[in-house]
Amino acid sequence: MSSAPPLRVLVIDDEPHVLRLIEDLLTADGHDVETLTDGRQALARVAGRAFAVVVTDTRMPGMWGPALD
């Protein structure tokens, strides 16, 4: 367990096994993690919500990671 305070993290990846791995690692470190598999869903999710960190795949169907900026 890290000594850093827990963060609210959004993870976006279209590969379920990668998504679960990142979620498991961050959750084990005490962070509050939300996951999505689609960039368009992510845009809707972040509207009006605060995330300390957003982790995204750069290549996804429909919308690639840098387009979320």
PDB file of C-alpha atoms in Angstrom:
ATOM      1  CA  MET A   1       0.000   0.000   0.000  1.00  0.00           C
ATOM      2  CA  SER A   2       1.298   3.418  -0.967  1.00  0.00           C
ATOM      3  CA  SER A   3       1.584   6.259   1.522  1.00  0.00           C
ATOM      4  CA  ALA A   4       0.109   8.685  -1.045  1.00  0.00           C
ATOM      5  CA  PRO A   5      -3.532   9.722  -0.589  1.00  0.00           C
ATOM      6  CA  PRO A   6      -6.066   7.825  -2.707  1.00  0.00           C
ATOM      7  CA  LEU A   7      -6.928   9.382  -6.050  1.00  0.00           C
ATOM      8  CA  ARG A   8     -10.042   9.209  -8.197  1.00  0.00           C
ATOM      9  CA  VAL A   9      -8.878   7.609 -11.454  1.00  0.00           C
ATOM     10  CA  LEU A  10     -10.649   7.002 -14.771  1.00  0.00           C
ATOM     11  CA  VAL A  11      -9.169   4.232 -16.918  1.00  0.00           C
ATOM     12  CA  ILE A  12     -10.202   3.865 -20.563  1.00  0.00           C
ATOM     13  CA  ASP A  13      -9.068   0.921 -22.679  1.00  0.00           C
ATOM     14  CA  ASP A  14     -10.862  -1.202 -25.280  1.00  0.00           C
ATOM     15  CA  GLU A  15      -9.019  -4.373 -24.235  1.00  0.00           C
ATOM     16  CA  PRO A  16     -10.800  -5.894 -21.208  1.00  0.00           C
ATOM     17  CA  HIS A  17      -7.747  -7.757 -19.872  1.00  0.00           C
ATOM     18  CA  VAL A  18      -5.628  -4.582 -19.935  1.00  0.00           C
ATOM     19  CA  LEU A  19      -8.441  -2.613 -18.318  1.00  0.00           C
ATOM     20  CA  ARG A  20      -8.782  -5.153 -15.492  1.00  0.00           C
ATOM     21  CA  LEU A  21      -5.039  -5.279 -14.900  1.00  0.00           C
ATOM     22  CA  ILE A  22      -4.735  -1.500 -14.539  1.00  0.00           C
ATOM     23  CA  GLU A  23      -7.865  -1.376 -12.379  1.00  0.00           C
ATOM     24  CA  ASP A  24      -6.563  -4.146 -10.109  1.00  0.00           C
ATOM     25  CA  LEU A  25      -3.166  -2.466  -9.680  1.00  0.00           C
ATOM     26  CA  LEU A  26      -4.632   0.939  -8.880  1.00  0.00           C
ATOM     27  CA  THR A  27      -7.331  -0.433  -6.590  1.00  0.00           C
ATOM     28  CA  ALA A  28      -4.753  -2.501  -4.695  1.00  0.00           C
ATOM     29  CA  ASP A  29      -2.869   0.754  -4.104  1.00  0.00           C
ATOM     30  CA  GLY A  30      -6.013   2.271  -2.558  1.00  0.00           C
ATOM     31  CA  HIS A  31      -7.297   4.396  -5.424  1.00  0.00           C
ATOM     32  CA  ASP A  32     -10.951   4.874  -6.414  1.00  0.00           C
ATOM     33  CA  VAL A  33     -11.031   3.557 -10.002  1.00  0.00           C
ATOM     34  CA  GLU A  34     -13.734   3.816 -12.662  1.00  0.00           C
ATOM     35  CA  THR A  35     -13.306   2.010 -15.975  1.00  0.00           C
ATOM     36  CA  LEU A  36     -14.691   2.405 -19.477  1.00  0.00           C
ATOM     37  CA  THR A  37     -14.018   0.697 -22.792  1.00  0.00           C
ATOM     38  CA  ASP A  38     -14.988   3.560 -25.101  1.00  0.00           C
ATOM     39  CA  GLY A  39     -13.676   7.107 -25.550  1.00  0.00           C
ATOM     40  CA  ARG A  40     -17.109   8.531 -26.298  1.00  0.00           C
ATOM     41  CA  GLN A  41     -18.447   7.086 -23.042  1.00  0.00           C
ATOM     42  CA  ALA A  42     -15.492   8.676 -21.287  1.00  0.00           C
ATOM     43  CA  LEU A  43     -16.413  12.137 -22.579  1.00  0.00           C
ATOM     44  CA  ALA A  44     -19.892  11.745 -21.136  1.00  0.00           C
ATOM     45  CA  ARG A  45     -18.540  10.382 -17.838  1.00  0.00           C
ATOM     46  CA  VAL A  46     -16.088  13.218 -17.214  1.00  0.00           C
ATOM     47  CA  ALA A  47     -18.699  15.913 -17.789  1.00  0.00           C
ATOM     48  CA  GLY A  48     -19.331  17.431 -14.393  1.00  0.00           C
ATOM     49  CA  ARG A  49     -17.074  14.959 -12.551  1.00  0.00           C
ATOM     50  CA  ALA A  50     -13.584  15.431 -11.217  1.00  0.00           C
ATOM     51  CA  PHE A  51     -10.863  12.842 -11.786  1.00  0.00           C
ATOM     52  CA  ALA A  52      -7.347  13.347 -10.470  1.00  0.00           C
ATOM     53  CA  VAL A  53      -5.942  11.073 -13.179  1.00  0.00           C
ATOM     54  CA  VAL A  54      -7.189   9.768 -16.520  1.00  0.00           C
ATOM     55  CA  VAL A  55      -5.348   6.772 -17.997  1.00  0.00           C
ATOM     56  CA  THR A  56      -6.248   6.018 -21.596  1.00  0.00           C
ATOM     57  CA  ASP A  57      -5.210   3.778 -24.433  1.00  0.00           C
ATOM     58  CA  THR A  58      -3.979   5.797 -27.389  1.00  0.00           C
ATOM     59  CA  ARG A  59      -5.574   3.579 -30.033  1.00  0.00           C
ATOM     60  CA  MET A  60      -9.207   2.629 -29.616  1.00  0.00           C
ATOM     61  CA  PRO A  61     -12.054   2.141 -32.076  1.00  0.00           C
ATOM     62  CA  GLY A  62     -14.212   5.226 -32.564  1.00  0.00           C
ATOM     63  CA  MET A  63     -12.024   7.677 -30.674  1.00  0.00           C
ATOM     64  CA  TRP A  64      -8.371   7.572 -29.851  1.00  0.00           C
ATOM     65  CA  GLY A  65      -6.976   8.609 -26.468  1.00  0.00           C
ATOM     66  CA  PRO A  66      -5.453  12.009 -27.392  1.00  0.00           C
ATOM     67  CA  ALA A  67      -8.839  13.142 -28.742  1.00  0.00           C
ATOM     68  CA  LEU A  68     -10.117  13.142 -25.153  1.00  0.00           C
ATOM     69  CA  ASP A  69      -7.968  16.149 -24.291  1.00  0.00           C
TER      70      ASP A  69
END
